[in-house]
Tab-separated table of C-alpha atoms in Angstrom:
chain	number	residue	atom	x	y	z
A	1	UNK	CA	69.982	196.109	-66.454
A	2	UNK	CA	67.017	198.452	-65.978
A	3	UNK	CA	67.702	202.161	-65.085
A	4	UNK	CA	64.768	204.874	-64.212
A	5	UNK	CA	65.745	208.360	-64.545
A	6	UNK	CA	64.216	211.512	-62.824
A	7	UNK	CA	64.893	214.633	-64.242
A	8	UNK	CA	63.497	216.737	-61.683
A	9	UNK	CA	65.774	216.933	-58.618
A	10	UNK	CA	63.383	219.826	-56.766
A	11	UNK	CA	60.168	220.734	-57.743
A	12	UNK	CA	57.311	222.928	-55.181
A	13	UNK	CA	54.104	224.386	-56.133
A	14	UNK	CA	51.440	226.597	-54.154
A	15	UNK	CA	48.922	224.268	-51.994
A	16	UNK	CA	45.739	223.380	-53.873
A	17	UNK	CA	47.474	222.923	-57.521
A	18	UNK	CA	48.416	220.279	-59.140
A	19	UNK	CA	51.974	219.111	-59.663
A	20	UNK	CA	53.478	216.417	-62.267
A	21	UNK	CA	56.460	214.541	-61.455
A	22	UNK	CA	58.394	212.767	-64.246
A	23	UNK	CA	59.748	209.646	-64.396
A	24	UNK	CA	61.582	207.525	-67.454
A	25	UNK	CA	62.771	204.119	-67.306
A	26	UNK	CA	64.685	201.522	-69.215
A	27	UNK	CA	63.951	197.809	-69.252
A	28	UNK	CA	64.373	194.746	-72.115
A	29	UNK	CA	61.612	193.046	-70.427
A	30	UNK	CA	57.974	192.900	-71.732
A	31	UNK	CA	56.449	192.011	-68.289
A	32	UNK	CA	57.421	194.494	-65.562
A	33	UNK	CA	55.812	196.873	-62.909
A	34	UNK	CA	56.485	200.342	-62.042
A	35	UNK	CA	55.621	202.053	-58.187
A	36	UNK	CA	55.957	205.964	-56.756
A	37	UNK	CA	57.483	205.817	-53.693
A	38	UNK	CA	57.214	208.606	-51.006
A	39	UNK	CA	60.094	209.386	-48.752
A	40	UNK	CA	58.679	212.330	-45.660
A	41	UNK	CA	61.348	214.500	-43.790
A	42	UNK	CA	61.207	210.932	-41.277
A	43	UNK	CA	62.424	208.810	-44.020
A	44	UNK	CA	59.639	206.065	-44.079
A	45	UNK	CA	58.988	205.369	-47.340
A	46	UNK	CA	55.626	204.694	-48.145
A	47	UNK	CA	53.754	203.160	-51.185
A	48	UNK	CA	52.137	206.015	-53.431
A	49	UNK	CA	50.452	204.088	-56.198
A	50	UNK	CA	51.734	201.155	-58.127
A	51	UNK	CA	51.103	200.089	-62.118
A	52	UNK	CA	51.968	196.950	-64.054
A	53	UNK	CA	52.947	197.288	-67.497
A	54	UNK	CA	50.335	194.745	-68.914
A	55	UNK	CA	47.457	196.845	-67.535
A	56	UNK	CA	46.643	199.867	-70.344
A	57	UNK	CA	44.420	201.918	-67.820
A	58	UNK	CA	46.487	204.210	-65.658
A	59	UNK	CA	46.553	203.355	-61.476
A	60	UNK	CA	44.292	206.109	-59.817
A	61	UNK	CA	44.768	206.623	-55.491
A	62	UNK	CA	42.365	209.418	-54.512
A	63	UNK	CA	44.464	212.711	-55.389
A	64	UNK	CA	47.568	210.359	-56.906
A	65	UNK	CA	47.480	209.366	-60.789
A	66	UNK	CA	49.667	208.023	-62.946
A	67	UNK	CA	49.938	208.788	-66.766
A	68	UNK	CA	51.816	205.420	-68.141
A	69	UNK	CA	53.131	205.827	-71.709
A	70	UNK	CA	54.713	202.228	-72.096
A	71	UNK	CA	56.054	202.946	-75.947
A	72	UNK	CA	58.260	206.253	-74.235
A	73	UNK	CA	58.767	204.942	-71.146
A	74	UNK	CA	57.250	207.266	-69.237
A	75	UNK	CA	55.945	206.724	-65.770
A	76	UNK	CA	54.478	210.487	-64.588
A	77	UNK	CA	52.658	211.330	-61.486
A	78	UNK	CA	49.900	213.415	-60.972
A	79	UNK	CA	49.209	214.933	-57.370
A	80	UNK	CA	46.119	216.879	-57.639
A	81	UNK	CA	44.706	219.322	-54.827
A	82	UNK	CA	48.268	219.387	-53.269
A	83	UNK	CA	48.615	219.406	-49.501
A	84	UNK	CA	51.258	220.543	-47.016
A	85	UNK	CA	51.411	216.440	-46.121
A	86	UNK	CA	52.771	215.745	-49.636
A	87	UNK	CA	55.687	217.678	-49.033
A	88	UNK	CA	58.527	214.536	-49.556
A	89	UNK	CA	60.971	213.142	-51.784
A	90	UNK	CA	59.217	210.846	-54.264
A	91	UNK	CA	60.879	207.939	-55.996
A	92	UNK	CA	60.503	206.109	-59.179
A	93	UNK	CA	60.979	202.245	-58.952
A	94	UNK	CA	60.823	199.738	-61.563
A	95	UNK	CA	60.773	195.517	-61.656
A	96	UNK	CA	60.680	192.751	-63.544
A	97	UNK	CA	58.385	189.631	-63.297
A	98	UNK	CA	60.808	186.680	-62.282
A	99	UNK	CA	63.912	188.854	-60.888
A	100	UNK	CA	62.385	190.802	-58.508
A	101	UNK	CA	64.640	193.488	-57.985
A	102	UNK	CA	63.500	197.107	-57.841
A	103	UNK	CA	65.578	199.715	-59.044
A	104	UNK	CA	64.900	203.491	-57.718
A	105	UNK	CA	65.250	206.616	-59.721
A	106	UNK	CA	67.386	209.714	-58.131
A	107	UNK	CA	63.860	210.877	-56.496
A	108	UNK	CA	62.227	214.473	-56.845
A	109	UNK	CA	62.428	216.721	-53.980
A	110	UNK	CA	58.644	218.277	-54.022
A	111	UNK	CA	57.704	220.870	-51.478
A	112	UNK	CA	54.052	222.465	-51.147
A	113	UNK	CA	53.966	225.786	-50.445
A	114	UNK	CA	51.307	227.438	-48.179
B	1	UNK	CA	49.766	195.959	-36.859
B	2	UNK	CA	53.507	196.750	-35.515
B	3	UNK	CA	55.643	197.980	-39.120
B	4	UNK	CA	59.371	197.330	-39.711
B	5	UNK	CA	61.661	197.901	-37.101
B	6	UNK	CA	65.292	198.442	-37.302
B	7	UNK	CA	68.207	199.710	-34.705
B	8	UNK	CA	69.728	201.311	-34.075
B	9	UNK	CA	68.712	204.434	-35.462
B	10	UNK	CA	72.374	206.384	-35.454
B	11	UNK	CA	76.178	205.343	-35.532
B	12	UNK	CA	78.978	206.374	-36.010
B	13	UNK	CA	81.995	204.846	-36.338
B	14	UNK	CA	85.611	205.028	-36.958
B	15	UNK	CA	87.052	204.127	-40.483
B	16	UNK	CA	88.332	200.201	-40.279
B	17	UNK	CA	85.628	199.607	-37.260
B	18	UNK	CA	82.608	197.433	-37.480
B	19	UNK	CA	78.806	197.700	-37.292
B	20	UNK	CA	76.043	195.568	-36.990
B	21	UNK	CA	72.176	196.704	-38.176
B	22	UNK	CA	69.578	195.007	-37.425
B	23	UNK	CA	65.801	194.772	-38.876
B	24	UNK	CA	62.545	192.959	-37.687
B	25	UNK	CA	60.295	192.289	-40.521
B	26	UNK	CA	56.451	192.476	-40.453
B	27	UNK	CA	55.063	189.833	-38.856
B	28	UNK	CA	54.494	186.951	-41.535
B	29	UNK	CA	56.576	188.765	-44.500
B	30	UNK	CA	58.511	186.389	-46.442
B	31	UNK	CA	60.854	188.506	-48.008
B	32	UNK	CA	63.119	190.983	-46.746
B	33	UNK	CA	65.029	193.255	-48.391
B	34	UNK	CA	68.453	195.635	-47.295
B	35	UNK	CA	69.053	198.699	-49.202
B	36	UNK	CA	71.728	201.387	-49.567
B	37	UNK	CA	70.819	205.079	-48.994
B	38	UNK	CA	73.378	207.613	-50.086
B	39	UNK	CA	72.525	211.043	-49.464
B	40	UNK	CA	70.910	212.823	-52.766
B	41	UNK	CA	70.860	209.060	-54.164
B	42	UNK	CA	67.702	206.609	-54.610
B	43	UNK	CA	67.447	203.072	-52.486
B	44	UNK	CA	69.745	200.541	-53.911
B	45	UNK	CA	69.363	196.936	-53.240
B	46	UNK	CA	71.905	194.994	-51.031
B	47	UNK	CA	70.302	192.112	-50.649
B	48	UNK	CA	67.201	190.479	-50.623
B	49	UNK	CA	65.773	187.518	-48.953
B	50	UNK	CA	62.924	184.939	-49.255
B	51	UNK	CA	61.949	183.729	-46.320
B	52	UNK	CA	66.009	182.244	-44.916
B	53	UNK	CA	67.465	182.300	-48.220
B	54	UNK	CA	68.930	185.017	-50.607
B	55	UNK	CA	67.209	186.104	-54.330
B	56	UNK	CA	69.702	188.686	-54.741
B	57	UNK	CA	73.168	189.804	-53.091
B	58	UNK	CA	74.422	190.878	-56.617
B	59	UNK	CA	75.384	194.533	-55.508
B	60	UNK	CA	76.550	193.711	-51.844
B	61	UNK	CA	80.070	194.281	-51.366
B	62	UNK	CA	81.081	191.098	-50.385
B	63	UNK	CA	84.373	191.705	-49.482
B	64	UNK	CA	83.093	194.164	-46.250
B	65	UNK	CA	79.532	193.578	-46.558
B	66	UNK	CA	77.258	190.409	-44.462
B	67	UNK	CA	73.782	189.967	-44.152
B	68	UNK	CA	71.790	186.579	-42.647
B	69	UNK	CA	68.380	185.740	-41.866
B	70	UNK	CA	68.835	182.610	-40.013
B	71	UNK	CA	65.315	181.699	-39.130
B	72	UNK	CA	63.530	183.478	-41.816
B	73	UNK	CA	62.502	186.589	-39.520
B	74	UNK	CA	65.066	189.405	-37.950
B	75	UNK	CA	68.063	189.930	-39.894
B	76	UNK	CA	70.974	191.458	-39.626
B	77	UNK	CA	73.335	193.512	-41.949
B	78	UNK	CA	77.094	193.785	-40.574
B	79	UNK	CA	80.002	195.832	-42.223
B	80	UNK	CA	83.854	194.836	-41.653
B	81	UNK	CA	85.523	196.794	-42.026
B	82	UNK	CA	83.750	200.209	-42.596
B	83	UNK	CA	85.281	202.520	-45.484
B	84	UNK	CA	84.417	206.413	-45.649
B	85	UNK	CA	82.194	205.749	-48.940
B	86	UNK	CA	79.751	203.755	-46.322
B	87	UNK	CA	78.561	206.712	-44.991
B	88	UNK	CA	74.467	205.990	-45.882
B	89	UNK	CA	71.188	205.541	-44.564
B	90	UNK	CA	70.625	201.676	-44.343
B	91	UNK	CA	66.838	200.806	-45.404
B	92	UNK	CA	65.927	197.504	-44.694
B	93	UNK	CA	61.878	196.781	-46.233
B	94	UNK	CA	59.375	193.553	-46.070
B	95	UNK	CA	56.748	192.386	-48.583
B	96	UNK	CA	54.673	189.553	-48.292
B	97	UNK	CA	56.053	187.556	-50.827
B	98	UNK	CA	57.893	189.012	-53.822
B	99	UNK	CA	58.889	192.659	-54.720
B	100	UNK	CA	56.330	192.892	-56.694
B	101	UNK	CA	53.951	193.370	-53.862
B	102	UNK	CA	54.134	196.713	-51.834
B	103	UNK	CA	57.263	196.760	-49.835
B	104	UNK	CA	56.682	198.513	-46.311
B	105	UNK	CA	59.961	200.238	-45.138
B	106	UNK	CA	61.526	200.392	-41.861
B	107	UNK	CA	62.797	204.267	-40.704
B	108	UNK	CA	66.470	203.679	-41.445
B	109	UNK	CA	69.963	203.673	-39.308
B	110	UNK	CA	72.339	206.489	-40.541
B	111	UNK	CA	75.617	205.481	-40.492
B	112	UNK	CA	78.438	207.777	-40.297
B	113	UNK	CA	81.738	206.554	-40.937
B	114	UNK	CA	84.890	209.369	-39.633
């Protein structure tokens, strides 16, 4: 069974800086993909960025980056030149080629501060 | 183009009662997907379907829990009787074909079980 861990229930930062949110996940499986998922004060969740595992170079989206450590596990995000609009609970997800399942980390409460 | 659509968007209901949820896909998504929202917790997975037939209904309690997709659009997720620990926000999502595509999330019914 895979399991994805966030250590960081609340996190909040100025506006302007940049913020890393961490993510570590368990799998058996050698072909699997990862996503950040952002949940607003609404509660639509929304696609951040997405990375599969066979890929080495990390998924860029404009001010969202990944840094993808596939020997630790690691799945961090990167939200440069943070704005008010990124305040949101952001979730980890992981899946597997062939069982399609995600499974969602705890999330990471992240506010931006004016 | 019109994104997932689910009602209703509040209920609450007595412990032992029923409920009914219901979820309209995007328009030409195969798979559809019911998930589990308690609060401080990540998504997790009910059920998932391809097109009118289910991948996964490994964590649906199937003792309380029902979910169909009889023509391989709408759906709905119905829970008999309801138990306190039901108390959740009920995502139901839609990718084109399999989860490892972006899923696109519908805003959730909050269910509050007295």
């Amino acid at each position: 069974a895979q399991t994805v861990t966030q250590s960081q229930p609340e996190m909040s930062v100025q506006e302007a800086e940049t913020v890393t949110l961490s993510c570590t996940y368990d799998t058996s499986e050698s072909n699997y993909y990862l996503f950040w998922y952002k949940q607003p004060p609404s509660r639509q969740m929304i696609l951040v960025i997405r990375q599969e595992a066979y890929k080495q170079q990390n998924a860029t989206e404009n001010r969202f980056s990944v840094n993808f450590q596939k020997a630790a596990k690691s799945f961090s995000l990167k939200i440069s030149d943070s704005q008010l609009g990124d305040t949101a609970m952001y979730f980890c997800a992981s899946g597997n080629f062939g069982n399609e399942k995600l499974t969602f980390g705890t999330g990471t409460r992240l506010t931006i501060i004016p | 183009e019109a994104g997932v659509a689910q009602s209703p968007r509040y209920k609450i209901i007595e412990k032992r009662q029923s409920v009914a949820f219901w979820c309209n896909p995007i328009s030409g998504h195969a798979t559809l997907y019911w998930y589990q929202q308690i609060l401080g917790q990540g998504p997790k997975l009910l059920i998932q379907f391809q097109n009118n037939g289910v991948v996964d209904d490994s964590q649906l309690p199937k003792d309380r829990f029902s979910a169909e997709r009889l023509k391989g659009v709408d759906s709905t997720l119905k829970i008999q009787p309801a138990k306190l620990e039901d108390s959740a926000v009920y995502l139901c999502a839609s990718s084109i074909t399999s989860g490892r595509d972006e899923q696109f999330f519908g805003p959730g019914t909050r269910l509050t079980v007295l």
